[in-house]
mmCIF file of C-alpha atoms in Angstrom:
data_model
loop_
_atom_site.group_PDB
_atom_site.id
_atom_site.type_symbol
_atom_site.label_atom_id
_atom_site.label_comp_id
_atom_site.label_asym_id
_atom_site.label_seq_id
_atom_site.Cartn_x
_atom_site.Cartn_y
_atom_site.Cartn_z
ATOM 1 C CA MET A 20 -51.312 -55.068 -15.803
ATOM 2 C CA ARG A 21 -54.661 -56.415 -16.956
ATOM 3 C CA HIS A 22 -56.878 -58.158 -14.450
ATOM 4 C CA GLY A 23 -59.461 -60.875 -15.099
ATOM 5 C CA ASN A 24 -63.110 -60.000 -15.581
ATOM 6 C CA LEU A 25 -66.351 -61.754 -16.363
ATOM 7 C CA PHE A 26 -68.516 -60.440 -19.205
ATOM 8 C CA VAL A 27 -72.025 -61.791 -19.734
ATOM 9 C CA ILE A 28 -73.353 -61.140 -23.235
ATOM 10 C CA SER A 29 -77.126 -61.490 -23.672
ATOM 11 C CA GLY A 30 -79.765 -60.408 -26.124
ATOM 12 C CA PRO A 31 -82.465 -61.751 -28.397
ATOM 13 C CA SER A 32 -81.801 -64.464 -30.948
ATOM 14 C CA GLY A 33 -80.761 -62.650 -34.118
ATOM 15 C CA ALA A 34 -79.303 -59.598 -32.348
ATOM 16 C CA GLY A 35 -75.788 -60.599 -33.412
ATOM 17 C CA LYS A 36 -74.285 -61.784 -30.121
ATOM 18 C CA GLY A 37 -72.278 -64.593 -31.691
ATOM 19 C CA THR A 38 -70.824 -62.349 -34.391
ATOM 20 C CA LEU A 39 -69.835 -59.712 -31.831
ATOM 21 C CA VAL A 40 -68.247 -62.311 -29.543
ATOM 22 C CA ALA A 41 -66.270 -63.723 -32.494
ATOM 23 C CA ARG A 42 -64.963 -60.224 -33.284
ATOM 24 C CA LEU A 43 -64.139 -59.658 -29.608
ATOM 25 C CA LEU A 44 -62.077 -62.856 -29.523
ATOM 26 C CA ARG A 45 -60.086 -61.738 -32.574
ATOM 27 C CA ALA A 46 -59.460 -58.253 -31.127
ATOM 28 C CA VAL A 47 -58.739 -59.077 -27.467
ATOM 29 C CA PRO A 48 -55.998 -61.722 -27.084
ATOM 30 C CA ASP A 49 -56.823 -62.495 -23.434
ATOM 31 C CA ALA A 50 -60.560 -62.983 -24.067
ATOM 32 C CA TRP A 51 -61.860 -66.521 -23.554
ATOM 33 C CA VAL A 52 -65.365 -67.917 -24.065
ATOM 34 C CA SER A 53 -66.577 -70.335 -21.424
ATOM 35 C CA VAL A 54 -67.581 -73.811 -22.587
ATOM 36 C CA SER A 55 -70.974 -74.850 -21.223
ATOM 37 C CA VAL A 56 -71.744 -78.201 -19.681
ATOM 38 C CA THR A 57 -74.783 -80.046 -21.022
ATOM 39 C CA THR A 58 -76.678 -83.283 -20.584
ATOM 40 C CA ARG A 59 -77.464 -83.258 -24.316
ATOM 41 C CA VAL A 60 -76.018 -86.045 -26.448
ATOM 42 C CA PRO A 61 -73.147 -84.835 -28.657
ATOM 43 C CA ARG A 62 -74.050 -84.098 -32.269
ATOM 44 C CA ALA A 63 -71.880 -85.329 -35.139
ATOM 45 C CA GLY A 64 -68.564 -83.495 -35.108
ATOM 46 C CA GLU A 65 -68.927 -82.032 -31.603
ATOM 47 C CA VAL A 66 -65.896 -82.485 -29.373
ATOM 48 C CA ASP A 67 -66.154 -82.805 -25.588
ATOM 49 C CA GLY A 68 -64.444 -79.841 -23.939
ATOM 50 C CA VAL A 69 -64.488 -77.779 -27.148
ATOM 51 C CA HIS A 70 -68.139 -77.389 -28.091
ATOM 52 C CA TYR A 71 -69.554 -78.465 -24.722
ATOM 53 C CA HIS A 72 -68.581 -80.444 -21.672
ATOM 54 C CA PHE A 73 -70.937 -83.412 -22.063
ATOM 55 C CA ALA A 74 -72.235 -84.794 -18.772
ATOM 56 C CA THR A 75 -74.684 -87.397 -17.534
ATOM 57 C CA ASP A 76 -77.752 -86.269 -15.599
ATOM 58 C CA ALA A 77 -76.055 -87.475 -12.391
ATOM 59 C CA GLU A 78 -72.843 -85.539 -13.133
ATOM 60 C CA PHE A 79 -74.823 -82.399 -13.907
ATOM 61 C CA GLN A 80 -76.892 -82.779 -10.730
ATOM 62 C CA HIS A 81 -73.672 -83.147 -8.718
ATOM 63 C CA LEU A 82 -72.475 -79.795 -10.131
ATOM 64 C CA VAL A 83 -75.815 -78.203 -9.170
ATOM 65 C CA ASP A 84 -75.696 -79.689 -5.662
ATOM 66 C CA GLU A 85 -72.079 -78.586 -5.094
ATOM 67 C CA ASP A 86 -72.693 -75.013 -6.382
ATOM 68 C CA GLY A 87 -70.393 -75.835 -9.282
ATOM 69 C CA LEU A 88 -72.431 -73.866 -11.837
ATOM 70 C CA LEU A 89 -72.752 -70.089 -12.121
ATOM 71 C CA GLU A 90 -76.052 -70.545 -13.915
ATOM 72 C CA TRP A 91 -78.065 -73.324 -15.454
ATOM 73 C CA ALA A 92 -81.340 -73.964 -17.216
ATOM 74 C CA THR A 93 -83.291 -76.677 -18.974
ATOM 75 C CA TYR A 94 -84.060 -76.432 -22.710
ATOM 76 C CA ALA A 95 -85.926 -79.081 -24.673
ATOM 77 C CA GLY A 96 -85.423 -81.633 -21.911
ATOM 78 C CA ASN A 97 -81.644 -81.126 -21.608
ATOM 79 C CA ARG A 98 -79.760 -79.128 -19.011
ATOM 80 C CA TYR A 99 -77.088 -76.537 -19.814
ATOM 81 C CA GLY A 100 -74.885 -74.581 -17.434
ATOM 82 C CA THR A 101 -71.715 -72.573 -16.928
ATOM 83 C CA PRO A 102 -69.009 -74.340 -14.878
ATOM 84 C CA ARG A 103 -67.907 -72.061 -12.033
ATOM 85 C CA ALA A 104 -64.396 -73.498 -11.460
ATOM 86 C CA GLU A 105 -63.252 -72.960 -15.047
ATOM 87 C CA VAL A 106 -64.517 -69.363 -15.080
ATOM 88 C CA GLU A 107 -62.864 -68.522 -11.762
ATOM 89 C CA GLU A 108 -59.591 -70.157 -12.840
ATOM 90 C CA ARG A 109 -59.438 -68.193 -16.108
ATOM 91 C CA MET A 110 -60.275 -64.928 -14.334
ATOM 92 C CA ALA A 111 -57.512 -65.600 -11.768
ATOM 93 C CA GLN A 112 -55.091 -65.988 -14.709
ATOM 94 C CA GLY A 113 -56.099 -62.501 -15.898
ATOM 95 C CA ASP A 114 -58.366 -63.584 -18.747
ATOM 96 C CA GLN A 115 -61.420 -61.678 -19.945
ATOM 97 C CA VAL A 116 -64.017 -64.433 -19.588
ATOM 98 C CA VAL A 117 -67.053 -64.210 -21.860
ATOM 99 C CA LEU A 118 -70.377 -65.968 -21.356
ATOM 100 C CA GLU A 119 -72.906 -65.810 -24.174
ATOM 101 C CA ILE A 120 -76.076 -66.745 -22.312
ATOM 102 C CA ASP A 121 -79.736 -65.800 -22.011
ATOM 103 C CA VAL A 122 -81.211 -63.096 -19.807
ATOM 104 C CA GLN A 123 -82.338 -65.539 -17.110
ATOM 105 C CA GLY A 124 -78.812 -66.959 -16.882
ATOM 106 C CA ALA A 125 -77.260 -63.494 -16.797
ATOM 107 C CA PHE A 126 -79.079 -62.616 -13.594
ATOM 108 C CA GLN A 127 -78.218 -65.992 -12.041
ATOM 109 C CA VAL A 128 -74.556 -65.137 -12.711
ATOM 110 C CA ARG A 129 -74.969 -61.652 -11.245
ATOM 111 C CA GLU A 130 -76.322 -63.194 -8.016
ATOM 112 C CA LYS A 131 -73.244 -65.415 -7.651
ATOM 113 C CA MET A 132 -70.664 -62.985 -9.066
ATOM 114 C CA PRO A 133 -71.865 -59.399 -8.556
ATOM 115 C CA GLN A 134 -68.680 -58.076 -10.192
ATOM 116 C CA ALA A 135 -69.733 -59.564 -13.551
ATOM 117 C CA HIS A 136 -70.214 -57.023 -16.346
ATOM 118 C CA LEU A 137 -73.573 -57.548 -18.065
ATOM 119 C CA VAL A 138 -73.738 -56.490 -21.729
ATOM 120 C CA PHE A 139 -77.044 -56.497 -23.605
ATOM 121 C CA VAL A 140 -76.958 -56.674 -27.408
ATOM 122 C CA GLU A 141 -80.108 -55.427 -29.069
ATOM 123 C CA PRO A 142 -81.269 -55.020 -32.644
ATOM 124 C CA PRO A 143 -82.066 -51.525 -33.945
ATOM 125 C CA SER A 144 -85.772 -52.495 -34.139
ATOM 126 C CA MET A 145 -88.115 -55.478 -33.975
ATOM 127 C CA GLU A 146 -88.542 -55.200 -37.755
ATOM 128 C CA VAL A 147 -84.794 -55.562 -38.301
ATOM 129 C CA LEU A 148 -84.703 -58.479 -35.868
ATOM 130 C CA GLU A 149 -87.497 -60.258 -37.737
ATOM 131 C CA ALA A 150 -85.728 -59.653 -41.066
ATOM 132 C CA ARG A 151 -82.493 -61.128 -39.643
ATOM 133 C CA LEU A 152 -84.302 -64.192 -38.336
ATOM 134 C CA ARG A 153 -86.083 -64.724 -41.661
ATOM 135 C CA GLY A 154 -82.822 -64.095 -43.531
ATOM 136 C CA ARG A 155 -81.248 -67.120 -41.864
ATOM 137 C CA GLY A 156 -83.687 -69.299 -43.798
ATOM 138 C CA THR A 157 -83.402 -72.009 -41.151
ATOM 139 C CA GLU A 158 -86.544 -71.574 -39.058
ATOM 140 C CA SER A 159 -90.277 -71.915 -39.580
ATOM 141 C CA ASP A 160 -92.717 -69.021 -39.184
ATOM 142 C CA GLU A 161 -93.793 -70.598 -35.885
ATOM 143 C CA VAL A 162 -90.213 -70.632 -34.527
ATOM 144 C CA ILE A 163 -89.629 -67.049 -35.704
ATOM 145 C CA ALA A 164 -92.835 -65.904 -33.988
ATOM 146 C CA SER A 165 -91.694 -67.654 -30.797
ATOM 147 C CA ARG A 166 -88.253 -65.985 -30.986
ATOM 148 C CA LEU A 167 -89.875 -62.562 -31.476
ATOM 149 C CA ARG A 168 -92.112 -63.096 -28.424
ATOM 150 C CA ALA A 169 -89.038 -64.099 -26.393
ATOM 151 C CA ALA A 170 -87.182 -61.023 -27.704
ATOM 152 C CA ARG A 171 -89.873 -58.694 -26.346
ATOM 153 C CA VAL A 172 -89.502 -60.276 -22.887
ATOM 154 C CA GLU A 173 -85.687 -60.013 -23.041
ATOM 155 C CA LEU A 174 -85.761 -56.405 -24.282
ATOM 156 C CA ALA A 175 -87.935 -55.469 -21.294
ATOM 157 C CA ARG A 176 -84.924 -56.204 -19.017
ATOM 158 C CA LYS A 177 -82.227 -54.409 -21.032
ATOM 159 C CA MET A 178 -82.055 -51.433 -18.645
ATOM 160 C CA GLU A 179 -80.885 -53.803 -15.884
ATOM 161 C CA TYR A 180 -77.629 -54.388 -17.791
ATOM 162 C CA ASP A 181 -74.418 -52.411 -17.287
ATOM 163 C CA VAL A 182 -73.975 -51.748 -21.002
ATOM 164 C CA ARG A 183 -76.412 -51.817 -23.910
ATOM 165 C CA LEU A 184 -75.149 -52.115 -27.475
ATOM 166 C CA VAL A 185 -77.487 -51.477 -30.387
ATOM 167 C CA ASN A 186 -76.178 -53.709 -33.162
ATOM 168 C CA ASP A 187 -77.142 -51.480 -36.081
ATOM 169 C CA ASP A 188 -73.639 -51.051 -37.491
ATOM 170 C CA LEU A 189 -71.622 -54.230 -36.808
ATOM 171 C CA ASP A 190 -68.207 -52.525 -36.890
ATOM 172 C CA GLU A 191 -69.347 -49.829 -34.483
ATOM 173 C CA ALA A 192 -70.973 -52.305 -32.081
ATOM 174 C CA ALA A 193 -67.881 -54.548 -32.142
ATOM 175 C CA ASP A 194 -65.622 -51.555 -31.471
ATOM 176 C CA GLU A 195 -67.805 -50.522 -28.512
ATOM 177 C CA LEU A 196 -67.673 -54.042 -27.055
ATOM 178 C CA VAL A 197 -63.894 -54.312 -27.483
ATOM 179 C CA ARG A 198 -63.402 -50.858 -25.939
ATOM 180 C CA PHE A 199 -65.580 -51.741 -22.924
ATOM 181 C CA VAL A 200 -63.763 -55.051 -22.308
ATOM 182 C CA ASN A 201 -60.349 -53.407 -22.583
ATOM 183 C CA GLU A 202 -61.352 -50.574 -20.229
ATOM 184 C CA GLN A 203 -62.423 -53.070 -17.571
ATOM 185 C CA ALA A 204 -59.294 -55.183 -18.069
ATOM 186 C CA GLU A 205 -57.065 -52.139 -17.630
ATOM 187 C CA GLY A 206 -58.908 -51.129 -14.465
ATOM 188 C CA SER A 207 -60.521 -48.035 -15.968
ATOM 189 C CA ARG A 208 -64.007 -47.297 -14.717
ATOM 190 C CA GLY A 209 -65.137 -45.019 -17.533
#
């Protein structure tokens, strides 16, 4: 019988985390991605409970005060976090819970849930990462430069993760991630 686990997926912007998580969800039926809570105002088309759990500043602060978040941070004046109760409930049901969060958040989670499996997704090189970011065609040179600086800081902590995946070949990286999740779910420690 499979048992519930928590997988934290981190890595630089442009490393391919979202694509790998999407493939994981298609390949592992009991995988579930946690929905973050945020104080940000919903954008057009966003649905509460699907894209985010939208909260007031007071509601978010209550979660912080009651230790209701596994991790949280502030970006661009809004707060984002991972609701603890939902994660614990899904793990108790035997689900493979996935958090796609930044490096800082990953280590906050590890403090509260030491059994969490931390997976770092990295690009094959900084040059490839820059090409991916530019290939999106959605960000200015200034934003790309900022993302590359952040990537260097994140890459410096990759050895602190349980598993490191170099996303050079997408199929291979996805297979490695699926294999790792299934091994943990089955209770294998290899």
